[in-house]
Coordinates of C-alpha atoms in Angstrom, one line a residue:
M1 CA -125.9 28.5 24.3
A2 CA -125.5 26.9 21.0
G3 CA -124.8 29.3 18.1
G4 CA -126.8 29.6 14.9
A5 CA -130.0 30.9 16.3
R6 CA -132.0 33.2 14.1
E7 CA -132.6 35.8 16.7
V8 CA -135.9 37.8 17.3
L9 CA -136.3 40.9 19.2
T10 CA -139.6 41.4 21.0
L11 CA -141.2 44.8 21.6
Q12 CA -144.2 45.2 23.9
L13 CA -145.9 48.5 23.6
G14 CA -148.8 49.2 26.1
H15 CA -150.3 47.8 29.3
F16 CA -152.4 45.0 27.7
A17 CA -149.4 44.2 25.6
G18 CA -147.6 43.8 29.0
F19 CA -150.3 41.3 30.3
V20 CA -150.0 39.3 27.0
G21 CA -146.3 39.6 27.2
A22 CA -146.1 38.4 30.9
H23 CA -148.0 35.3 30.1
W24 CA -145.9 34.7 26.9
W25 CA -142.7 34.9 28.8
N26 CA -144.0 32.7 31.7
Q27 CA -144.8 30.1 29.1
Q28 CA -141.4 30.4 27.5
D29 CA -139.8 30.2 31.0
A30 CA -141.8 27.0 31.9
A31 CA -140.7 25.4 28.5
L32 CA -137.0 25.9 29.6
G33 CA -137.2 23.4 32.4
R34 CA -138.2 19.8 32.7
T35 CA -141.8 18.7 33.1
A36 CA -143.4 17.8 36.3
E37 CA -142.6 14.2 35.6
D38 CA -138.9 15.2 35.0
E39 CA -139.2 14.4 31.3
E40 CA -136.8 15.9 28.8
S41 CA -138.3 18.5 26.5
P42 CA -138.4 17.3 22.7
G43 CA -136.1 20.2 22.0
E44 CA -137.9 21.2 18.8
L45 CA -138.1 24.9 19.7
C46 CA -134.9 27.0 20.1
P47 CA -135.1 29.4 23.1
D48 CA -132.1 31.3 21.9
V49 CA -134.4 32.8 19.2
L50 CA -136.0 34.8 22.0
Y51 CA -133.5 34.8 24.8
R52 CA -130.0 36.3 25.3
T53 CA -127.2 35.2 27.6
G54 CA -125.3 37.7 29.8
R55 CA -123.5 38.2 33.1
T56 CA -124.2 40.3 36.2
L57 CA -121.6 42.6 37.7
H58 CA -121.1 39.7 40.1
G59 CA -120.2 37.2 37.4
Q60 CA -123.5 35.3 37.6
E61 CA -124.7 33.9 34.1
T62 CA -128.1 35.1 33.1
Y63 CA -130.6 34.1 30.4
T64 CA -133.1 36.9 29.7
P65 CA -135.7 37.9 27.2
R66 CA -134.5 39.9 24.2
L67 CA -137.1 42.4 25.0
I68 CA -137.9 46.2 24.9
L69 CA -141.1 47.1 26.8
M70 CA -142.9 50.4 26.9
D71 CA -145.5 51.4 29.4
L72 CA -146.7 54.4 31.4
K73 CA -145.8 56.0 34.8
G74 CA -147.4 54.0 37.6
S75 CA -147.7 50.7 35.7
L76 CA -144.9 48.7 37.2
N77 CA -146.1 48.3 40.7
T78 CA -143.3 46.7 42.7
L79 CA -141.1 45.9 39.6
K80 CA -138.2 48.3 39.2
E81 CA -137.6 49.9 35.8
E82 CA -134.1 48.5 35.9
G83 CA -135.3 45.0 37.0
N84 CA -133.9 43.1 39.9
L85 CA -131.4 40.7 38.3
Y86 CA -128.4 43.1 37.8
R87 CA -129.0 45.2 41.0
D88 CA -126.2 46.1 43.4
R89 CA -126.4 43.7 46.3
Q90 CA -127.0 46.3 49.1
L91 CA -124.0 48.3 48.0
E92 CA -121.6 45.5 48.7
A93 CA -119.2 46.6 45.9
A94 CA -116.0 48.3 47.2
V95 CA -116.5 52.0 48.1
A96 CA -113.5 54.1 47.9
W97 CA -114.7 56.7 50.5
Q98 CA -113.5 55.6 53.9
G99 CA -115.6 58.1 55.9
K100 CA -119.1 57.8 57.3
L101 CA -121.5 56.5 54.5
T102 CA -125.2 57.2 54.7
T103 CA -127.7 55.3 52.5
H104 CA -131.1 56.8 51.6
R105 CA -133.6 54.4 50.3
E106 CA -136.9 55.2 48.8
E107 CA -139.8 53.4 50.4
A108 CA -140.8 50.4 48.4
H109 CA -144.2 50.2 46.7
P110 CA -146.2 47.6 48.8
K111 CA -146.6 44.2 47.1
N112 CA -150.1 43.1 46.2
P113 CA -151.2 41.5 49.5
N114 CA -153.4 39.0 47.6
L115 CA -150.5 37.7 45.6
Q116 CA -147.9 36.8 48.3
D117 CA -148.2 33.1 47.4
L118 CA -147.0 33.8 43.8
L119 CA -143.3 32.9 43.8
S120 CA -140.9 34.1 41.3
A121 CA -138.4 32.2 39.1
E122 CA -134.7 32.8 39.6
G123 CA -134.0 33.3 35.9
V124 CA -130.5 32.0 36.2
R125 CA -128.7 28.6 35.3
S126 CA -128.9 25.9 37.9
S127 CA -125.8 24.0 39.2
D128 CA -126.0 21.2 36.6
G129 CA -126.2 23.7 33.7
A130 CA -129.9 23.3 32.9
W131 CA -132.4 26.1 32.9
R132 CA -135.2 25.1 35.3
A133 CA -138.5 26.7 36.0
K134 CA -139.9 26.4 39.5
L135 CA -143.3 25.0 40.0
I136 CA -145.4 27.6 41.7
Q137 CA -148.7 27.7 43.4
N138 CA -151.7 28.6 41.3
I139 CA -153.4 31.9 42.0
Q140 CA -156.3 31.0 44.0
N141 CA -159.8 31.5 42.8
G142 CA -160.9 35.0 43.5
K143 CA -157.5 36.5 43.7
E144 CA -157.3 36.8 39.9
N145 CA -159.7 39.7 40.4
N146 CA -156.9 41.5 42.3
I147 CA -154.4 41.4 39.5
K148 CA -154.2 45.0 38.3
V149 CA -150.9 45.1 36.5
W150 CA -148.9 42.6 34.4
S151 CA -145.9 42.7 36.8
D152 CA -148.1 41.1 39.5
F153 CA -147.7 37.7 37.8
L154 CA -144.5 38.0 35.6
R155 CA -142.1 35.4 36.9
V156 CA -139.1 36.0 34.8
H157 CA -136.3 38.4 35.4
L158 CA -135.8 41.2 32.8
H159 CA -132.6 42.9 31.6
P160 CA -132.0 46.4 32.9
R161 CA -132.4 47.6 29.2
S162 CA -135.8 46.1 28.7
I163 CA -138.3 48.5 30.4
C164 CA -138.8 51.9 29.2
V165 CA -141.4 54.1 31.2
I166 CA -143.1 57.0 29.3
Q167 CA -143.1 59.4 32.3
K168 CA -145.2 62.1 30.6
Y169 CA -148.4 60.0 30.8
N170 CA -150.1 58.2 33.6
H171 CA -151.2 54.6 33.8
D172 CA -154.0 55.4 36.3
G173 CA -156.1 58.5 37.0
E174 CA -158.4 60.8 35.2
T175 CA -155.7 63.1 33.8
G176 CA -152.5 62.7 31.9
R177 CA -153.7 59.6 29.9
L178 CA -152.2 58.3 26.6
E179 CA -155.7 58.2 24.9
A180 CA -155.3 59.1 21.3
F181 CA -153.2 58.0 18.3
G182 CA -151.7 61.5 17.7
Q183 CA -150.4 61.5 21.3
G184 CA -148.7 58.2 20.7
E185 CA -147.0 59.4 17.5
S186 CA -145.8 62.6 19.3
V187 CA -144.1 60.4 22.0
L188 CA -141.5 59.1 19.6
K189 CA -141.2 62.6 18.0
E190 CA -139.5 63.7 21.3
P191 CA -135.7 63.3 21.2
R192 CA -135.8 61.8 24.7
Y193 CA -137.9 58.8 24.0
L194 CA -136.7 58.3 20.4
E195 CA -133.1 58.3 21.4
E196 CA -133.9 55.9 24.3
L197 CA -135.7 53.5 22.0
E198 CA -132.9 53.7 19.4
D199 CA -130.2 53.1 22.1
R200 CA -131.9 50.0 23.3
L201 CA -132.5 48.7 19.7
H202 CA -128.8 49.1 18.9
F203 CA -127.8 47.3 22.2
Y204 CA -129.9 44.2 21.4
V205 CA -129.4 44.1 17.6
E206 CA -125.7 44.6 17.6
E207 CA -125.1 41.5 19.7
C208 CA -127.2 39.3 17.3
D209 CA -125.4 37.0 14.8
Y210 CA -128.4 36.5 12.6
L211 CA -131.3 38.8 13.5
Q212 CA -134.4 37.6 11.4
G213 CA -136.6 40.4 12.7
F214 CA -138.9 41.8 15.2
Q215 CA -142.2 40.8 16.9
L216 CA -144.2 43.8 17.9
L217 CA -146.9 43.4 20.5
C218 CA -148.9 46.6 20.4
D219 CA -152.1 48.0 22.0
L220 CA -154.4 49.2 19.3
H221 CA -157.2 50.6 21.5
D222 CA -155.4 53.6 23.0
G223 CA -152.5 56.0 22.2
F224 CA -150.0 53.1 22.0
S225 CA -151.3 52.5 18.5
G226 CA -149.5 55.7 17.6
V227 CA -146.4 54.7 19.4
G228 CA -146.6 51.3 17.6
A229 CA -146.9 53.1 14.2
K230 CA -143.9 55.2 14.7
T231 CA -141.9 52.2 16.1
A232 CA -142.6 50.1 13.1
E233 CA -141.7 53.0 10.8
L234 CA -138.4 53.2 12.7
L235 CA -137.7 49.5 12.4
Q236 CA -138.4 49.6 8.6
D237 CA -136.0 52.6 8.2
E238 CA -133.2 51.3 10.3
Y239 CA -133.5 47.5 9.6
A240 CA -134.8 47.2 6.1
G241 CA -135.2 43.6 4.9
R242 CA -135.9 42.2 8.4
G243 CA -139.3 40.7 9.2
V244 CA -141.6 43.1 11.3
L245 CA -144.6 40.9 12.6
T246 CA -147.1 43.1 14.4
W247 CA -149.7 41.7 16.8
G248 CA -152.4 44.3 17.4
L249 CA -153.8 43.7 20.7
L250 CA -157.4 44.7 21.9
P251 CA -158.7 44.0 25.5
G252 CA -162.3 43.1 25.9
P253 CA -165.1 43.6 26.4
Y254 CA -166.0 47.3 26.1
S255 CA -169.1 49.2 27.2
L256 CA -171.6 51.5 25.3
G257 CA -171.8 53.5 28.5
E258 CA -168.4 55.2 27.8
P259 CA -168.9 56.9 24.4
Q260 CA -165.7 58.8 24.2
K261 CA -163.6 55.8 25.2
N262 CA -165.5 53.7 22.6
I263 CA -165.0 56.3 19.8
Y264 CA -161.4 56.7 20.6
R265 CA -160.9 52.9 20.6
L266 CA -162.5 52.8 17.1
L267 CA -160.3 55.7 15.8
N268 CA -157.1 54.3 17.4
T269 CA -157.6 50.9 16.0
A270 CA -158.3 52.2 12.5
F271 CA -155.4 54.5 12.4
G272 CA -153.2 51.9 14.0
L273 CA -154.0 49.1 11.6
V274 CA -153.6 51.4 8.5
H275 CA -150.2 52.8 9.6
L276 CA -148.8 49.6 11.0
T277 CA -149.7 47.7 7.7
G278 CA -147.7 50.2 5.9
Y279 CA -144.5 49.5 7.9
S280 CA -144.9 45.8 8.9
S281 CA -144.5 42.5 7.1
F282 CA -148.1 41.8 8.4
V283 CA -150.4 42.9 11.1
C284 CA -152.5 40.4 13.1
P285 CA -155.3 41.8 15.3
L286 CA -155.7 39.8 18.4
S287 CA -158.9 40.1 20.5
L288 CA -161.5 37.8 22.2
G289 CA -164.2 40.5 21.1
G290 CA -166.8 39.5 18.7
N291 CA -166.1 42.5 16.4
L292 CA -164.1 45.6 15.9
G293 CA -167.1 48.0 15.6
L294 CA -168.9 50.4 18.0
R295 CA -171.6 47.9 18.9
P296 CA -170.1 45.1 20.9
K297 CA -170.8 41.6 20.2
P298 CA -170.4 38.8 22.8
P299 CA -167.0 37.7 23.4
V300 CA -165.9 34.5 21.7
N301 CA -166.5 31.0 23.3
F302 CA -164.3 28.0 23.6
P303 CA -165.9 24.6 23.9
S304 CA -163.6 23.3 26.7
L305 CA -162.2 26.6 28.1
H306 CA -164.1 28.7 30.7
Y307 CA -162.8 32.3 31.1
D308 CA -163.9 35.7 32.4
A309 CA -163.8 38.2 29.5
T310 CA -163.8 41.1 31.9
L311 CA -160.4 40.1 33.4
P312 CA -157.3 41.1 31.4
F313 CA -155.5 38.3 33.2
H314 CA -157.7 35.7 31.6
C315 CA -158.0 37.3 28.0
S316 CA -154.2 37.9 27.8
A317 CA -153.5 34.3 28.8
I318 CA -155.6 32.9 25.9
L319 CA -154.1 35.2 23.4
A320 CA -150.5 34.5 24.7
T321 CA -151.3 30.7 24.3
A322 CA -152.4 31.3 20.6
L323 CA -149.3 33.6 20.0
D324 CA -147.0 30.9 21.5
T325 CA -148.4 28.4 19.0
V326 CA -148.6 30.4 15.7
T327 CA -145.2 31.8 16.1
V328 CA -143.7 28.3 16.1
P329 CA -142.6 28.2 12.4
Y330 CA -139.8 30.9 12.9
R331 CA -138.8 29.5 16.4
L332 CA -138.0 25.9 15.3
R333 CA -134.4 24.4 15.4
S334 CA -134.9 22.4 12.3
S335 CA -137.0 24.8 10.0
M336 CA -135.5 27.3 7.6
V337 CA -138.8 29.4 7.8
T338 CA -138.0 32.9 8.8
M339 CA -140.4 35.7 9.8
A340 CA -140.0 37.2 6.4
H341 CA -140.8 34.0 4.7
L342 CA -143.9 33.4 6.9
A343 CA -145.1 36.9 6.0
D344 CA -144.4 36.3 2.2
V345 CA -146.7 33.2 2.4
L346 CA -149.6 35.0 4.0
S347 CA -149.5 38.6 2.8
F348 CA -149.2 38.5 -0.9
S349 CA -151.1 40.9 -3.2
G350 CA -151.4 43.7 -0.6
K351 CA -153.0 41.4 2.0
K352 CA -151.1 42.8 5.0
V353 CA -153.6 41.9 7.6
V354 CA -154.0 38.3 8.7
T355 CA -156.4 36.6 11.2
A356 CA -155.6 34.2 14.0
E357 CA -157.7 31.3 14.9
A358 CA -157.2 28.5 17.5
I359 CA -158.6 25.4 19.1
I360 CA -157.6 25.7 22.9
P361 CA -157.1 23.0 24.0
F362 CA -157.1 20.6 21.0
P363 CA -159.6 17.7 22.0
L364 CA -157.1 14.9 22.5
V365 CA -158.6 11.7 24.1
R366 CA -156.4 8.9 25.5
G367 CA -156.6 5.9 23.1
Q368 CA -157.5 7.9 20.0
S369 CA -155.3 8.6 17.2
L370 CA -154.9 12.1 15.3
P371 CA -156.7 10.6 12.3
D372 CA -159.6 9.6 14.6
I373 CA -159.9 13.1 16.1
L374 CA -159.7 15.0 12.8
T375 CA -162.2 12.7 11.3
Q376 CA -164.6 13.3 14.1
L377 CA -164.2 17.0 13.8
G378 CA -165.0 16.8 10.1
E379 CA -165.8 19.9 8.3
A380 CA -167.2 21.6 11.4
T381 CA -163.7 22.1 13.0
P382 CA -164.4 24.3 16.1
W383 CA -161.9 27.0 15.3
T384 CA -162.3 30.1 17.5
S385 CA -161.6 33.4 15.8
L386 CA -159.1 35.6 17.8
S387 CA -159.0 38.5 15.4
A388 CA -162.5 40.0 16.1
C389 CA -163.5 39.0 12.6
G390 CA -166.4 36.6 13.4
D391 CA -166.7 33.0 12.2
S392 CA -164.5 32.1 9.3
A393 CA -166.8 29.4 8.2
G394 CA -168.1 29.9 4.6
H395 CA -165.3 32.5 3.8
R396 CA -162.6 32.0 1.3
C397 CA -159.1 31.2 2.6
F398 CA -156.4 32.5 0.4
A399 CA -153.3 31.2 2.4
Q400 CA -152.7 29.8 5.9
S401 CA -149.9 28.7 8.2
V402 CA -151.1 26.0 10.7
V403 CA -149.5 24.5 13.9
L404 CA -150.6 21.5 15.7
R405 CA -148.7 21.0 18.9
G406 CA -148.6 18.7 21.8
I407 CA -149.5 15.3 20.1
D408 CA -147.5 12.3 21.2
R409 CA -145.8 10.6 18.4
A410 CA -147.7 7.2 19.1
S411 CA -150.9 9.1 18.3
H412 CA -149.8 10.6 14.9
T413 CA -151.2 7.7 12.7
S414 CA -153.9 5.2 12.8
K415 CA -153.3 2.0 14.8
L416 CA -156.1 -0.1 13.0
N417 CA -155.4 -3.7 12.6
P418 CA -154.5 -4.9 9.1
G419 CA -157.6 -5.6 7.0
T420 CA -159.8 -3.3 9.0
P421 CA -161.8 -1.0 6.7
L422 CA -160.5 2.5 6.9
P423 CA -162.8 5.1 8.3
S424 CA -161.2 7.9 6.2
A425 CA -158.3 8.8 3.9
L426 CA -156.5 10.2 6.9
H427 CA -156.3 6.7 8.4
A428 CA -154.1 5.6 5.4
C429 CA -151.4 8.3 6.0
A430 CA -148.0 7.0 6.9
S431 CA -147.0 9.9 9.1
G432 CA -148.6 12.7 11.3
E433 CA -147.3 15.4 9.0
E434 CA -149.1 13.6 6.1
V435 CA -152.3 13.4 8.2
L436 CA -152.2 17.1 8.9
A437 CA -151.4 18.1 5.4
Q438 CA -154.1 15.8 4.0
Y439 CA -156.7 17.2 6.5
L440 CA -155.8 20.9 5.5
Q441 CA -156.1 20.0 1.9
Q442 CA -159.6 18.5 2.5
Q443 CA -160.7 21.5 4.5
H444 CA -159.2 24.1 2.0
P445 CA -158.5 22.7 -1.5
R446 CA -156.2 24.4 -3.7
V447 CA -155.0 26.8 -1.0
L448 CA -151.3 27.4 -0.2
S449 CA -150.9 25.8 3.2
S450 CA -147.9 25.6 5.5
S451 CA -148.2 23.2 8.4
H452 CA -146.1 22.1 11.4
L453 CA -146.7 19.1 13.7
L454 CA -145.0 19.2 17.1
L455 CA -144.6 17.0 20.0
T456 CA -144.1 20.0 22.3
P457 CA -147.2 21.1 24.1
C458 CA -148.1 24.5 25.2
K459 CA -147.2 25.1 28.9
V460 CA -150.0 26.4 31.0
A461 CA -148.5 25.9 34.5
P462 CA -149.4 28.4 37.3
P463 CA -149.6 31.3 37.4
Y464 CA -151.5 30.7 34.1
P465 CA -155.3 30.8 35.0
H466 CA -157.1 27.7 35.9
F467 CA -159.3 27.3 32.9
F468 CA -159.4 23.6 32.3
S469 CA -161.6 21.6 34.7
S470 CA -161.9 18.3 32.6
F471 CA -158.2 17.6 31.6
S472 CA -155.4 15.7 33.0
Q473 CA -152.1 17.3 33.9
K474 CA -150.9 16.8 30.4
G475 CA -154.1 18.2 28.8
L476 CA -155.9 15.1 27.8
A477 CA -159.7 15.2 28.0
V478 CA -160.8 13.0 30.9
D479 CA -164.1 12.6 32.7
S480 CA -162.7 12.6 36.3
P481 CA -159.4 14.5 36.5
P482 CA -157.3 13.8 39.7
K483 CA -158.1 16.4 42.3
G484 CA -155.5 18.9 43.4
T485 CA -153.4 18.8 40.2
A486 CA -153.2 21.8 38.0
V487 CA -153.0 21.2 34.2
Q488 CA -149.3 21.8 33.2
S489 CA -149.5 21.6 29.4
I490 CA -152.1 21.2 26.7
P491 CA -152.2 20.5 23.0
V492 CA -153.2 23.4 20.8
F493 CA -154.3 23.8 17.2
G494 CA -153.4 27.4 15.9
A495 CA -153.6 29.0 12.5
L496 CA -152.8 32.3 10.8
R497 CA -155.0 32.9 7.8
S498 CA -155.5 35.3 5.0
T499 CA -159.3 35.1 4.5
S500 CA -162.2 37.0 2.8
S501 CA -163.7 37.6 6.2
L502 CA -161.4 40.6 6.3
H503 CA -163.3 42.2 3.3
R504 CA -166.3 42.7 5.5
T505 CA -164.4 43.4 8.8
L506 CA -162.2 46.2 7.4
G507 CA -165.0 47.5 5.1
D508 CA -167.4 47.7 8.1
L509 CA -164.9 49.5 10.1
A510 CA -164.4 52.1 7.4
E511 CA -168.0 52.6 6.9
E512 CA -168.7 53.2 10.7
L513 CA -165.8 55.7 10.8
S514 CA -167.1 57.5 7.7
R515 CA -170.4 58.2 9.6
L516 CA -168.8 59.7 12.6
D517 CA -169.3 63.5 13.2
L518 CA -165.7 64.4 14.0
R519 CA -166.8 67.9 15.3
R520 CA -168.0 66.1 18.4
W521 CA -164.6 64.4 18.9
A522 CA -162.3 67.4 18.3
S523 CA -160.2 66.4 21.3
F524 CA -159.0 63.4 19.3
M525 CA -158.0 65.5 16.4
D526 CA -156.5 68.2 18.6
A527 CA -154.0 65.4 19.8
G528 CA -152.2 65.6 16.5
V529 CA -154.5 64.3 13.6
E530 CA -155.7 66.5 10.7
Q531 CA -158.9 66.1 8.7
D532 CA -156.7 65.1 5.8
D533 CA -155.2 62.4 7.7
M534 CA -158.7 61.1 8.5
E535 CA -159.7 61.0 4.9
E536 CA -156.5 59.4 3.8
M537 CA -156.9 56.7 6.5
L538 CA -160.5 56.0 5.4
Q539 CA -159.3 55.6 1.7
E540 CA -156.5 53.2 2.8
L541 CA -158.8 51.3 4.9
H542 CA -161.2 50.9 1.9
S543 CA -158.4 49.8 -0.3
L544 CA -157.1 47.3 2.2
A545 CA -160.6 45.7 2.4
Q546 CA -160.7 45.4 -1.4
C547 CA -157.7 43.2 -1.3
Y548 CA -159.8 40.4 0.4
Q549 CA -162.6 40.2 -2.1
E550 CA -163.3 36.6 -3.0
G551 CA -161.8 35.3 -6.1
D552 CA -158.4 36.8 -5.4
S553 CA -156.2 33.9 -4.4
L554 CA -153.0 32.1 -5.3
S555 CA -155.0 29.2 -6.6
N556 CA -156.7 31.1 -9.5

């Protein structure tokens, strides 16, 4: 691959992080190949930022995610910890022993019988030198309920040094669970796991020419919040100056009928947020829940997307789509924006927590221009919050990074005939970039805004869930879409924001925790958290909330 890529190493910590990661890598894999119409990709994104080249023992060239993934015993189903790409082909290598050879094979874990129609990608270069993604069948309606683990639908091959299983804790069952923040911290205090993580980090980092940083996908609701905190601390100690962008993941929804699980979720989330902000360039919670507190609010709605909030397969697909969009700035071929620069724009004055919002899909209609659509949206832009912070309308925006992707160049500017009265100032703009910048200035005057406009859409080819019923194959809103054709790509409008909504979100979280009677939850404290730790965490959470009081912004 071409040199000069600003490499990123991805770390996925936890089972829901595995779900989000599986969709994320499936989308990256789909973007490597041609479209269904055999059209060339615009080439705006550099896959080498996320992928690495290598060779198997048999000389086969490979292109695999630059990834370290941690999960628990029993979480992989049929996927081998060392992956399948570099496996020995049935002991075909020469064996020096000339006598009788007996091979003992462990019985394979049975494949999910409901997912036999889900084909995997080869993950290697085709004969003409291009990386192509196979079109695969969609997971039929009803079968999505049978997806229990992320490896059921992951369609890319992983490097043998990607997967690390924490054997001392179980993925399933009533006992041996990684439930508390303190347990997670203790995992990386054990030499066995710490050295394994350090070895894998060194393996990937040492082959990078220009490592810009790490993206950390970390479950916040369980003990992986502690694993994530120790991992971020290690990254800051070992690789100071590199960007560490942490995406704190929360599956939804949750039930009031499970009080211990609910209290643990609250405590893990709070400890995770506070510790991760101390070691990360920024932390962005990602959730389809209505709030972070004990009393659940309904999951968020999308005007043109229909999903089942009880299915991790669905929730993780939406979050991966948002993640694939808001991370665009540091994955572009042409841009000099790095992870560290993006973090500097958003996290000034101690604002180390940012929110994510998106319009999925962006309402693109055939025959309409970008100025037409943005004018129709007006001030009531239907952003959906993806950080469990409620509606951002009416809250002060301090800084933002915005990405609009999947807009054909012909639609960037107005096509009104000369002399026609202009419906808005946006219709007078000479380029799509100018249209977007002007729109953001109208929405948030005097706010530091970074924006990117891409031709490249977001790939949603199967096994991505079938969310979109009124869209063409390319994601255009249509009244009568052709039958039997799955949507392959969609336009997406995504944003990372530093907003005053976090003042209330973080403050409310601290208030709820301060009212807890910790004597009832001694098991959480016994896992490795002291009373002093609790008081310090609450103080830091309050301090973090104060950073987002209105009136504190770059524009003042």
